[in-house]
Amino acid sequence: MKIGELAKRGGLTAHTLRFYEKKQLLVPQKSALNQYRDYTADDLATAQFIKRCKASGFSLEDTAALLQIKDAKDAHTCAEAKSITLAKRADLQAKITELQQMVATLDELAERCCGGAESAEFCSIIADLESRFEECNHDAHH
Amino acid sequence: MKIGELAKRGGLTAHTLRFYEKKQLLVPQKSALNQYRDYTADDLATAQFIKRCKASGFSLEDTAALLQIKDAKDAHTCAEAKSITLAKRADLQAKITELQQMVATLDELAERCCGGAESAEFCSIIADLESRFEECNHDAHH
DNA sequence: CTTGACCTTAGAGTATACTCTAGGGTTTAT
DNA sequence: ATAAACCCTAGAGTATACTCTAAGGTCAAG
């Protein structure tokens, strides 16, 4: 099938497919006749594999590694696949923890602020951002 | 003080300070003598304000808005500051939820895989990535 | 007076994952 | 036969937040 059909069936764009090809994730045959890309049913499956990887939080680089395993299963091990999966899990969990700390900080900021139409002269959010860490720095001197 | 001293005192690099200047976040005076940037104690406070914004999860664009409030408090309201804060909180919370769903998916993938030195021929991670959503698509046809 | 440390600018490079454009060729349907 | 719809390539643009480079000017110490 041509790129437009794969795009439609796979739920992505022709641009994205060409991008994945440039990244060596999904390299189709080319028609000898007109140099149009010629995708197979397997290529569609690969496109869906890539989408699932993305939905699972894998980067394109991770995805490339997973594709290599998929495309040469007996040259790879479960350990490799699980290692990639657990490493990504750890990455995401660290990111979550970082974001949760930010949310906690934002909650503190928001809770103390009236949020009204008053001038920001005495706004606690601005005041906190101006001074909170100064205090920390003072502490750090002791 | 010159850029190097502010960088050291503020815990960032001279490159970053010039970048913030280009973004209009922190624009110091320039010495008439040699065109060197000349930062004041207030500029240092502003640099720290920016760092705290960053640590709280604000983008540089948010930070620019918060700086405008800080630098002209009586021209702005608590409502503005709180709105920025709550919007960012919502952004981050949405991101956290997305990442948590990915972690849950990765946990499912990892749990079912032996992770051993066996060939990936029957690796459940690869198999799941190959087929999971196909099943979903089948469901979607009904 | 020279050497090293510091400063300047403009602009390019990094990372991730696309997204789009320009300029041109091909296919399909009427 | 012609117009719409599709395909091609190469490369630039988007977003965020830096990070670094090149080529040169300035400053402080010995």
PDB file of N, CA and C (backbone and C1' of nucleotides) in Angstrom, chain A residues 2-5 18 30 35-37, chain D residues 5-13:
ATOM      1  N   LYS A   2       0.316   2.365  -0.463  1.00  0.00           N
ATOM      2  CA  LYS A   2       1.070   3.620  -0.489  1.00  0.00           C
ATOM      3  C   LYS A   2       1.007   4.309   0.864  1.00  0.00           C
ATOM      4  N   ILE A   3       1.828   5.334   1.001  1.00  0.00           N
ATOM      5  CA  ILE A   3       2.002   5.962   2.304  1.00  0.00           C
ATOM      6  C   ILE A   3       0.687   6.506   2.874  1.00  0.00           C
ATOM      7  N   GLY A   4      -0.143   7.062   1.992  1.00  0.00           N
ATOM      8  CA  GLY A   4      -1.402   7.641   2.467  1.00  0.00           C
ATOM      9  C   GLY A   4      -2.319   6.596   3.081  1.00  0.00           C
ATOM     10  N   GLU A   5      -2.319   5.439   2.479  1.00  0.00           N
ATOM     11  CA  GLU A   5      -3.191   4.387   2.999  1.00  0.00           C
ATOM     12  C   GLU A   5      -2.667   3.878   4.334  1.00  0.00           C
ATOM     13  N   ARG A  18       7.339   9.282   7.086  1.00  0.00           N
ATOM     14  CA  ARG A  18       8.637   9.604   6.456  1.00  0.00           C
ATOM     15  C   ARG A  18       9.679   9.913   7.534  1.00  0.00           C
ATOM     16  N   LYS A  30      10.539   0.309  -1.941  1.00  0.00           N
ATOM     17  CA  LYS A  30      10.137   1.375  -2.854  1.00  0.00           C
ATOM     18  C   LYS A  30       9.784   0.751  -4.198  1.00  0.00           C
ATOM     19  N   GLN A  35       9.207   5.033  -7.552  1.00  0.00           N
ATOM     20  CA  GLN A  35       9.867   5.401  -6.304  1.00  0.00           C
ATOM     21  C   GLN A  35       8.897   5.721  -5.165  1.00  0.00           C
ATOM     22  N   TYR A  36       7.658   5.347  -5.343  1.00  0.00           N
ATOM     23  CA  TYR A  36       6.705   5.495  -4.240  1.00  0.00           C
ATOM     24  C   TYR A  36       7.025   4.444  -3.192  1.00  0.00           C
ATOM     25  N   ARG A  37       6.834   4.819  -1.907  1.00  0.00           N
ATOM     26  CA  ARG A  37       7.001   3.837  -0.832  1.00  0.00           C
ATOM     27  C   ARG A  37       5.904   2.792  -0.949  1.00  0.00           C
TER      28      ARG A  37
ATOM     29  P    DA D   5      -9.640  17.177  -4.432  1.00  0.00           P
ATOM     30  O5'  DA D   5      -8.642  15.943  -4.278  1.00  0.00           O
ATOM     31  C5'  DA D   5      -8.984  14.682  -4.862  1.00  0.00           C
ATOM     32  C4'  DA D   5      -7.771  13.773  -4.833  1.00  0.00           C
ATOM     33  C3'  DA D   5      -6.988  13.808  -3.513  1.00  0.00           C
ATOM     34  O3'  DA D   5      -6.761  12.465  -3.083  1.00  0.00           O
ATOM     35  C1'  DA D   5      -5.536  14.086  -5.332  1.00  0.00           C
ATOM     36  P    DC D   6      -6.272  12.183  -1.578  1.00  0.00           P
ATOM     37  O5'  DC D   6      -4.759  11.734  -1.802  1.00  0.00           O
ATOM     38  C5'  DC D   6      -4.502  10.558  -2.551  1.00  0.00           C
ATOM     39  C4'  DC D   6      -3.148  10.629  -3.197  1.00  0.00           C
ATOM     40  C3'  DC D   6      -1.967  10.708  -2.230  1.00  0.00           C
ATOM     41  O3'  DC D   6      -1.493   9.393  -1.947  1.00  0.00           O
ATOM     42  C1'  DC D   6      -1.608  11.881  -4.299  1.00  0.00           C
ATOM     43  P    DC D   7      -0.311   9.182  -0.897  1.00  0.00           P
ATOM     44  O5'  DC D   7       1.013   9.461  -1.750  1.00  0.00           O
ATOM     45  C5'  DC D   7       1.474   8.493  -2.684  1.00  0.00           C
ATOM     46  C4'  DC D   7       2.682   9.015  -3.419  1.00  0.00           C
ATOM     47  C3'  DC D   7       3.825   9.442  -2.500  1.00  0.00           C
ATOM     48  O3'  DC D   7       4.750   8.408  -2.306  1.00  0.00           O
ATOM     49  C1'  DC D   7       3.477  11.013  -4.284  1.00  0.00           C
ATOM     50  P    DC D   8       5.987   8.646  -1.330  1.00  0.00           P
ATOM     51  O5'  DC D   8       6.930   9.630  -2.173  1.00  0.00           O
ATOM     52  C5'  DC D   8       7.627   9.116  -3.302  1.00  0.00           C
ATOM     53  C4'  DC D   8       8.604  10.162  -3.826  1.00  0.00           C
ATOM     54  C3'  DC D   8       9.523  10.722  -2.758  1.00  0.00           C
ATOM     55  O3'  DC D   8      10.670   9.921  -2.616  1.00  0.00           O
ATOM     56  C1'  DC D   8       8.634  12.490  -4.102  1.00  0.00           C
ATOM     57  P    DT D   9      11.576  10.090  -1.301  1.00  0.00           P
ATOM     58  O5'  DT D   9      12.397  11.432  -1.589  1.00  0.00           O
ATOM     59  C5'  DT D   9      13.152  11.573  -2.793  1.00  0.00           C
ATOM     60  C4'  DT D   9      13.804  12.947  -2.807  1.00  0.00           C
ATOM     61  C3'  DT D   9      14.598  13.223  -1.541  1.00  0.00           C
ATOM     62  O3'  DT D   9      15.948  13.527  -1.875  1.00  0.00           O
ATOM     63  C1'  DT D   9      13.003  14.982  -1.930  1.00  0.00           C
ATOM     64  P    DA D  10      17.056  13.473  -0.703  1.00  0.00           P
ATOM     65  O5'  DA D  10      17.238  15.022  -0.403  1.00  0.00           O
ATOM     66  C5'  DA D  10      17.119  15.979  -1.453  1.00  0.00           C
ATOM     67  C4'  DA D  10      17.055  17.361  -0.842  1.00  0.00           C
ATOM     68  C3'  DA D  10      17.843  17.499   0.465  1.00  0.00           C
ATOM     69  O3'  DA D  10      18.645  18.666   0.373  1.00  0.00           O
ATOM     70  C1'  DA D  10      15.576  18.147   0.798  1.00  0.00           C
ATOM     71  P    DG D  11      19.703  19.010   1.592  1.00  0.00           P
ATOM     72  O5'  DG D  11      18.863  20.093   2.427  1.00  0.00           O
ATOM     73  C5'  DG D  11      18.122  21.089   1.720  1.00  0.00           C
ATOM     74  C4'  DG D  11      17.073  21.689   2.620  1.00  0.00           C
ATOM     75  C3'  DG D  11      17.575  22.004   4.042  1.00  0.00           C
ATOM     76  O3'  DG D  11      17.194  23.328   4.342  1.00  0.00           O
ATOM     77  C1'  DG D  11      15.507  20.955   4.116  1.00  0.00           C
ATOM     78  P    DA D  12      17.998  24.206   5.423  1.00  0.00           P
ATOM     79  O5'  DA D  12      16.844  25.197   5.917  1.00  0.00           O
ATOM     80  C5'  DA D  12      15.859  25.678   5.002  1.00  0.00           C
ATOM     81  C4'  DA D  12      14.543  25.857   5.739  1.00  0.00           C
ATOM     82  C3'  DA D  12      14.703  26.485   7.124  1.00  0.00           C
ATOM     83  O3'  DA D  12      13.724  27.508   7.236  1.00  0.00           O
ATOM     84  C1'  DA D  12      13.485  24.460   7.290  1.00  0.00           C
ATOM     85  P    DG D  13      13.638  28.410   8.543  1.00  0.00           P
ATOM     86  O5'  DG D  13      12.396  27.735   9.296  1.00  0.00           O
ATOM     87  C5'  DG D  13      11.123  27.625   8.648  1.00  0.00           C
ATOM     88  C4'  DG D  13      10.112  27.116   9.659  1.00  0.00           C
ATOM     89  C3'  DG D  13      10.258  27.757  11.032  1.00  0.00           C
ATOM     90  O3'  DG D  13       8.960  28.069  11.509  1.00  0.00           O
ATOM     91  C1'  DG D  13      10.407  25.400  11.225  1.00  0.00           C
TER      92       DG D  13
END
